[in-house]
Short mmCIF file of C-alpha atoms in Angstrom, two decimals:
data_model
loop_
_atom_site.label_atom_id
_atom_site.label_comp_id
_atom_site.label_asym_id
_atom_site.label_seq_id
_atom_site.Cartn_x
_atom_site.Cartn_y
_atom_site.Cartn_z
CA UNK A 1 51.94 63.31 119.36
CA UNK A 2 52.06 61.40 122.77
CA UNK A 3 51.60 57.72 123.32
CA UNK A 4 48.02 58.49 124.94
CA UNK A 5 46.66 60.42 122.14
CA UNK A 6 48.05 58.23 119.46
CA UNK A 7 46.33 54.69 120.96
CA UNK A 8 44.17 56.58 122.72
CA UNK A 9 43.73 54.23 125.26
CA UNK A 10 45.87 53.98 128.93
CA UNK A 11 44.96 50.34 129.32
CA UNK A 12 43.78 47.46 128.55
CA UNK A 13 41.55 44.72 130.04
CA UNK A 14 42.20 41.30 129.92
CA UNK A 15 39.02 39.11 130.37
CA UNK A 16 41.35 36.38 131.23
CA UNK A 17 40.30 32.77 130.97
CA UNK A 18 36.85 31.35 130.04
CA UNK A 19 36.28 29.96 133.63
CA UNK A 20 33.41 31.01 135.82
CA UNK A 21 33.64 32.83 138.77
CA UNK A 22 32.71 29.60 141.56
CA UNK A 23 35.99 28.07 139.91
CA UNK A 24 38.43 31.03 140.10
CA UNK A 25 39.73 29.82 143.05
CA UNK A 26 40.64 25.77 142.41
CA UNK A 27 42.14 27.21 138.89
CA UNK A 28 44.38 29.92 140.72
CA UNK A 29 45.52 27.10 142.83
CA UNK A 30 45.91 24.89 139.32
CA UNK A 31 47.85 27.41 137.96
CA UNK A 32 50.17 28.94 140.35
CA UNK A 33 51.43 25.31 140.59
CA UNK A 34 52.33 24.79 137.33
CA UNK A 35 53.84 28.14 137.54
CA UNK A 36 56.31 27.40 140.06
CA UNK A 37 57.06 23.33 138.27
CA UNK A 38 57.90 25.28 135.81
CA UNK A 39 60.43 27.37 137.49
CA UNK A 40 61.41 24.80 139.55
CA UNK A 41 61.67 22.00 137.22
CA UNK A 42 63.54 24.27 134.83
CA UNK A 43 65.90 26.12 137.24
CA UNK A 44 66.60 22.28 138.29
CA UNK A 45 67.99 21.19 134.61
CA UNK A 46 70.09 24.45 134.63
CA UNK A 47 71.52 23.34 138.42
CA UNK A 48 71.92 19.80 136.73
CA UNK A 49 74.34 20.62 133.84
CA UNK A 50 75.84 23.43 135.96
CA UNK A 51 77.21 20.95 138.44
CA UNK A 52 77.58 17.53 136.69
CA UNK A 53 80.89 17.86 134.50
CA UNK A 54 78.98 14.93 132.19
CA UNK A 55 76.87 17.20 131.16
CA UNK A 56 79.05 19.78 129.80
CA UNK A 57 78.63 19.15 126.36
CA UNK A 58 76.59 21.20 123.33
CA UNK A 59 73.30 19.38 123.44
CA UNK A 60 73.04 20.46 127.26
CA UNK A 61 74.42 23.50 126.66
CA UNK A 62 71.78 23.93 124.70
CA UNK A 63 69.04 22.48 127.02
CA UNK A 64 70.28 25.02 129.64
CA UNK A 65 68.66 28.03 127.64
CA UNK A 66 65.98 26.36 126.30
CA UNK A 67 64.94 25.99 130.41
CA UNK A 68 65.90 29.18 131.04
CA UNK A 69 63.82 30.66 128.12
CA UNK A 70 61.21 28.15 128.88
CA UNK A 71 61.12 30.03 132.16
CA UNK A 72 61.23 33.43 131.09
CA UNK A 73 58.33 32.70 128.46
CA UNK A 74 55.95 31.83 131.39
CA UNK A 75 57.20 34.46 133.25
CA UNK A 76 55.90 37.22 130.83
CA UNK A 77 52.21 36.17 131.16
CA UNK A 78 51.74 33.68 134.37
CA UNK A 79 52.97 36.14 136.95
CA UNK A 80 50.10 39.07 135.83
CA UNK A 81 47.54 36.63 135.06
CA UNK A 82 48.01 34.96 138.80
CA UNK A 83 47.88 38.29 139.81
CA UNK A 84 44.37 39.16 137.68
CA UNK A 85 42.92 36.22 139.08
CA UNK A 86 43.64 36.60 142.77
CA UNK A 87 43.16 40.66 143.06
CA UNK A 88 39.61 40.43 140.88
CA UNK A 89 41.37 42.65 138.52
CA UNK A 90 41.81 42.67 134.77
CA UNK A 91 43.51 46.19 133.64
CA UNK A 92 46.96 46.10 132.65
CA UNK A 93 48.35 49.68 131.37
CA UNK A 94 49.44 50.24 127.84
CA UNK A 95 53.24 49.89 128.65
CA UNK A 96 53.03 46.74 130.30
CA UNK A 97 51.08 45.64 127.53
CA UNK A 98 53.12 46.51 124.58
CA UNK A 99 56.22 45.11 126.51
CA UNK A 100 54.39 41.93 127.43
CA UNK A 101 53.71 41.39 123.48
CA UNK A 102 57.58 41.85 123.14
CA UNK A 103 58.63 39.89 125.29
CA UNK A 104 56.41 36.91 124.59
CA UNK A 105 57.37 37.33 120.93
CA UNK A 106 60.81 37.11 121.77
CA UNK A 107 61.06 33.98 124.03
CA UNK A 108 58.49 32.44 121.92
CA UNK A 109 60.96 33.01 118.50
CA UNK A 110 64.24 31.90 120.67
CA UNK A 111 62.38 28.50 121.92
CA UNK A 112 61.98 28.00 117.92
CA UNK A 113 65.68 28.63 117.61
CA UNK A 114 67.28 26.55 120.50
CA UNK A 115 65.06 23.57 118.98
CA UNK A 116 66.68 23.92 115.89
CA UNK A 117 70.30 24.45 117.64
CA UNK A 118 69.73 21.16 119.56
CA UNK A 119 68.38 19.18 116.16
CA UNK A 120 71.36 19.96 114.40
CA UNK A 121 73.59 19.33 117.47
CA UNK A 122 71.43 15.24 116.96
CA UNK A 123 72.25 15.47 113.28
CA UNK A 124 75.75 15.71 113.85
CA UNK A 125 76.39 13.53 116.80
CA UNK A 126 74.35 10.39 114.69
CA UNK A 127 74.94 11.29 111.24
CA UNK A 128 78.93 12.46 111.86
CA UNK A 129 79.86 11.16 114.89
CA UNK A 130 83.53 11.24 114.14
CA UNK A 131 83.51 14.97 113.29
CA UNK A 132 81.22 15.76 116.21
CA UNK A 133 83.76 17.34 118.20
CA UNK A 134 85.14 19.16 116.02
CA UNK A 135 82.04 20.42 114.13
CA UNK A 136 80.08 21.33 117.76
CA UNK A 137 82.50 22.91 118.65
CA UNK A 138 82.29 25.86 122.10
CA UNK A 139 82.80 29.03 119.85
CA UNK A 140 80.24 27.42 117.52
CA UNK A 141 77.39 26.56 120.36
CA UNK A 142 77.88 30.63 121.15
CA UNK A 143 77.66 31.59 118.13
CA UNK A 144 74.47 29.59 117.60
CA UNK A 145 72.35 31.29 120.50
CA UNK A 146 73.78 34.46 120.39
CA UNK A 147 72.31 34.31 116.51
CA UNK A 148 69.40 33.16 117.89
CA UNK A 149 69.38 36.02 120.49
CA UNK A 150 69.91 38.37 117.81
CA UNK A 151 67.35 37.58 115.40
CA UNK A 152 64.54 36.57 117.61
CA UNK A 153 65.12 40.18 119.22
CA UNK A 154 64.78 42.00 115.57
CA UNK A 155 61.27 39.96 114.89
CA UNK A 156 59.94 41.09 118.45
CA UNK A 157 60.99 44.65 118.12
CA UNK A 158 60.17 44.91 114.58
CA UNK A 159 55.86 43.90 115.59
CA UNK A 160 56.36 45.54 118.75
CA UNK A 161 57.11 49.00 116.97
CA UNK A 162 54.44 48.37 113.93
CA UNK A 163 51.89 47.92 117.14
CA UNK A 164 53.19 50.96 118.66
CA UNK A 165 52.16 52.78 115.82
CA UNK A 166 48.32 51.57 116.20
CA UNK A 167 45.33 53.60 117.54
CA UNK A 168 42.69 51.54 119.23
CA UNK A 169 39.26 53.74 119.26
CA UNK A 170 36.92 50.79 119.27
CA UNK A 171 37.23 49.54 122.82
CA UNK A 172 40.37 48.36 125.22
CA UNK A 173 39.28 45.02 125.72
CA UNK A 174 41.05 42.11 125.41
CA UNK A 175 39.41 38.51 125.25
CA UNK A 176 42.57 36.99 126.60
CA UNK A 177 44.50 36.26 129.35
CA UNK A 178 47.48 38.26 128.34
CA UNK A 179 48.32 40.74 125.43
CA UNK A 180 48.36 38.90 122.46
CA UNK A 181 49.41 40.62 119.27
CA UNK A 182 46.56 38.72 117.04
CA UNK A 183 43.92 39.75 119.84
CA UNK A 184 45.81 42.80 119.76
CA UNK A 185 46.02 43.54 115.57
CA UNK A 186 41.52 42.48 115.67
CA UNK A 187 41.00 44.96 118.48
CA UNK A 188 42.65 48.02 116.67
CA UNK A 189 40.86 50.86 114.76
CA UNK A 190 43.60 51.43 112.87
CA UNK A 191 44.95 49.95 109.14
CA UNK A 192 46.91 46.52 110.22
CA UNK A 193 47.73 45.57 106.47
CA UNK A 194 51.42 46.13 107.40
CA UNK A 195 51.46 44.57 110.73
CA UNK A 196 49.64 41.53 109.16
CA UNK A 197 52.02 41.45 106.34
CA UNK A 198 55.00 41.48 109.23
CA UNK A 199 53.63 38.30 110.84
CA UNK A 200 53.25 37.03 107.20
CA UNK A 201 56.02 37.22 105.82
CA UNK A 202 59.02 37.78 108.75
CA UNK A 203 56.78 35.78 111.44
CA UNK A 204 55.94 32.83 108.93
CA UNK A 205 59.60 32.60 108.35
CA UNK A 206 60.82 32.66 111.67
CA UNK A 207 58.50 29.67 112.74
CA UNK A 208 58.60 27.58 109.72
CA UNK A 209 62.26 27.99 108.54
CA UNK A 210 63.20 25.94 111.82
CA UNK A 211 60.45 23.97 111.12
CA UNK A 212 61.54 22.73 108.11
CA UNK A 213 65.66 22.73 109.08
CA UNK A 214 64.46 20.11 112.04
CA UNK A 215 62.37 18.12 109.87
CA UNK A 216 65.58 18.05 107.70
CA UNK A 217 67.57 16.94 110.26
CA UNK A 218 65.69 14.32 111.36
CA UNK A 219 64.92 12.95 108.16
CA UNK A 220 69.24 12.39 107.72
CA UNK A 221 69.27 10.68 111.28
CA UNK A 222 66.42 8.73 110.39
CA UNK A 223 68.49 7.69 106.68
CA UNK A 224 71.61 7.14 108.87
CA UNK A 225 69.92 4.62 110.90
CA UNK A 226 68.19 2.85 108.47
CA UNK A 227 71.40 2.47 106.30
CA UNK A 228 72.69 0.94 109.05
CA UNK A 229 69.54 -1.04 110.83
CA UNK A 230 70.48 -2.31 114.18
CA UNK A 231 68.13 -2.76 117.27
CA UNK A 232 71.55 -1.19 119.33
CA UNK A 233 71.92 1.98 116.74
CA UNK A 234 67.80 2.74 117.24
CA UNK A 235 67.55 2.46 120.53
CA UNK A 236 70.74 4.68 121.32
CA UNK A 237 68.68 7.67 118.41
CA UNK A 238 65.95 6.75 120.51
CA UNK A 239 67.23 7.50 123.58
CA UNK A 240 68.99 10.67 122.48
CA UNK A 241 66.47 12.16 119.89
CA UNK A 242 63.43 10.81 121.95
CA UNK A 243 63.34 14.00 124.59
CA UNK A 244 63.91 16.58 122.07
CA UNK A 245 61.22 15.20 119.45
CA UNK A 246 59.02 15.20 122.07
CA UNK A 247 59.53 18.91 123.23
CA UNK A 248 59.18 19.77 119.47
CA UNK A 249 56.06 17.85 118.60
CA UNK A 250 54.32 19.71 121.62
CA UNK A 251 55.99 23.67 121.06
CA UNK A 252 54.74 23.27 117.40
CA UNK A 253 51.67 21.44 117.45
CA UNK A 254 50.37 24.32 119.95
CA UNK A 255 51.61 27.07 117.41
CA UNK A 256 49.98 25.14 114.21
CA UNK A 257 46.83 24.79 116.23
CA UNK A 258 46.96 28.45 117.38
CA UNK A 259 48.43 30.46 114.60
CA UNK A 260 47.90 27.99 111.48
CA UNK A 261 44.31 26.51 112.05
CA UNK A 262 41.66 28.43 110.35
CA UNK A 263 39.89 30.50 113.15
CA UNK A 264 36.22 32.14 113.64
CA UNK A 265 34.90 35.08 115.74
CA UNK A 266 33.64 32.37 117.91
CA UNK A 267 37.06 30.01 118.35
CA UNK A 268 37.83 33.20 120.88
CA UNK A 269 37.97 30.77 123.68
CA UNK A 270 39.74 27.30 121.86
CA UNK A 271 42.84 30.12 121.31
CA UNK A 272 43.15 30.75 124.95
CA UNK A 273 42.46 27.14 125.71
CA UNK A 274 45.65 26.38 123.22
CA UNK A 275 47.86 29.76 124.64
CA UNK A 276 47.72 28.25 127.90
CA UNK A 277 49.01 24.63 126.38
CA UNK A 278 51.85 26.82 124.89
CA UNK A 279 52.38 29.34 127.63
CA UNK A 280 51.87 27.24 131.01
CA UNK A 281 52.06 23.65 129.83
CA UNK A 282 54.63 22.82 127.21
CA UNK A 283 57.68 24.60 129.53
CA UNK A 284 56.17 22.79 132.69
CA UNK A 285 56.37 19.46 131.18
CA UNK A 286 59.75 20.22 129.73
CA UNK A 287 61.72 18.65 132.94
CA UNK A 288 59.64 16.04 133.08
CA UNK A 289 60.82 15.32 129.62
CA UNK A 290 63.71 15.29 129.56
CA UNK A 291 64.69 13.63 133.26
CA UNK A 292 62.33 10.99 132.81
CA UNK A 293 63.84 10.79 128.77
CA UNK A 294 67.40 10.70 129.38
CA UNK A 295 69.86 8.28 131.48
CA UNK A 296 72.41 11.11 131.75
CA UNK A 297 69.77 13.94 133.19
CA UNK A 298 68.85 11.00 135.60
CA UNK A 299 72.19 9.53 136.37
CA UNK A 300 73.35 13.48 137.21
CA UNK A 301 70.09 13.78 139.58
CA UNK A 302 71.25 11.18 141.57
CA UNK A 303 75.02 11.74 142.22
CA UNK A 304 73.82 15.50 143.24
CA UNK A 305 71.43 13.52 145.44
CA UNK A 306 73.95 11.14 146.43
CA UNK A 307 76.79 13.68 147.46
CA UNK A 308 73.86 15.78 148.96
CA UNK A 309 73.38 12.73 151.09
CA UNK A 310 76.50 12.09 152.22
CA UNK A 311 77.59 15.50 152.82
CA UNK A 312 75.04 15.47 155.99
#
């Protein structure tokens, strides 16, 4: 049977965000520029620890593909919703819709898994500082994201193939900005028990497993520095454990207020509200985190801006 016939449907339209029309053009302008600090402020931190030799260590190893997967992830759904909103268009066709969903699935799941990489790399560094180098070590820190790679991959083409399999007779509207696979799974005239147990079970895990290793790992730091109470030791976890906590308390307090918060048919537009915190926000502010954070993101800034300047 072909694609068509099976979801009978071509495409999809995306209602896009609950603005009205008069302001379609300040939130295009809004929006396109947290688009490109996004990009910017992202490609930036991956410039940063590409140049400064300080910074070649595993926790910005790690930070270097969380940007770059911070910029992907708003490049699945910014660039098409920008797009939407300056053309007066909302169709998207049933390909680009069904790889949107994959792709968002899989940036969102490696985000989840580079936190966890870069709590673990804090655990060690604090809790065994004298085996850090040892235990972080290079083949390790590759081993970690290409994991990561691997399984946040399987849980995006495992959904995107149980969505493949849906029909969708009862309309091809979307009440979202981009194709979400919950918007997705309510808009389909077809049986979703499977798809639902998917998310369930294999989706559950994938956010909440991390969840719980980071908790975990900041509950020994915290131990370590209260066994050992000094204004020195908690200002030094501060400074280093500061940035990350505060990339991880925004990336999952959007997902427990999206995906974990009892919903109703009429919460339609608080989940776009909180997909654009998620989607747009959270990787824009990312730079700022972390450079106004850190001393070493800052100190590196400057000597790039410092040989910049004396170069001319």
């Amino acid at each position: 049977m072909r694609r068509e016939n099976q979801s009978s449907v071509s495409e999809f339209l995306l209602l896009g965000l609950p603005i009205r029309p008069e302001e379609q053009g300040m939130y295009y302008a809004l929006f396109l520029a947290m688009y490109l600090t996004t990009v910017l402020g992202n490609l930036l931190i991956i410039l940063l620890i590409r140049l400064d030799s300080h910074l070649h260590t595993s926790m910005y190893f790690f930070l270097s593909h969380l940007a770059l997967t911070d910029i992907s992830l708003s490049s699945v759904t910014a660039p098409k919703m920008l797009m939407n909103m300056l053309m007066q268009t909302q169709s998207i066709s049933y390909a680009g819709c069904i790889c949107q969903e994959f792709f968002f699935v899989l940036f969102a799941d490696l985000d989840s898994f580079l936190l966890t990489s870069m709590a673990y790399d804090r655990y060690v560094a604090i809790c065994h500082p004298l085996h850090y180098p040892r235990i972080m070590s290079q083949n390790l820190c590759f081993l970690l994201v290409i994991v990561s790679w691997v399984l946040s991959s399987a849980n995006a083409l495992l959904h995107t193939l149980l969505l493949a399999q849906l029909s969708f007779l009862r309309g091809n509207t979307l009440p979202h900005f981009f194709c979400d696979l919950s918007a997705l799974l309510k808009l389909s005239s077809s049986d979703t028990t499977i798809n639902q147990l998917a998310i369930l079970t294999v989706g559950s895990a994938i956010v909440t497993l991390p969840l719980m290793c980071i908790l975990v790992s900041y509950g020994h730091i915290g131990a370590t520095i209260l066994r050992r109470p000094s204004i020195k030791g908690i200002c030094k976890a501060l400074s280093t454990c500061g940035s990350h906590l505060s990339v991880v308390s925004l990336y999952y307090g959007a997902i427990i207020a999206l995906y974990f918060v009892p919903s109703s048919d009429s919460s339609t537009d608080k989940d776009v509200i909180v997909s654009v915190l998620y989607t747009l926000v959270a990787p824009m502010l990312n730079p700022f985190i972390y450079s106004l954070r850190n001393r070493d993101m800052k100190g590196a800034l400057r000597n790039i801006l410092r040989r910049g300047i004396i170069s001319l």
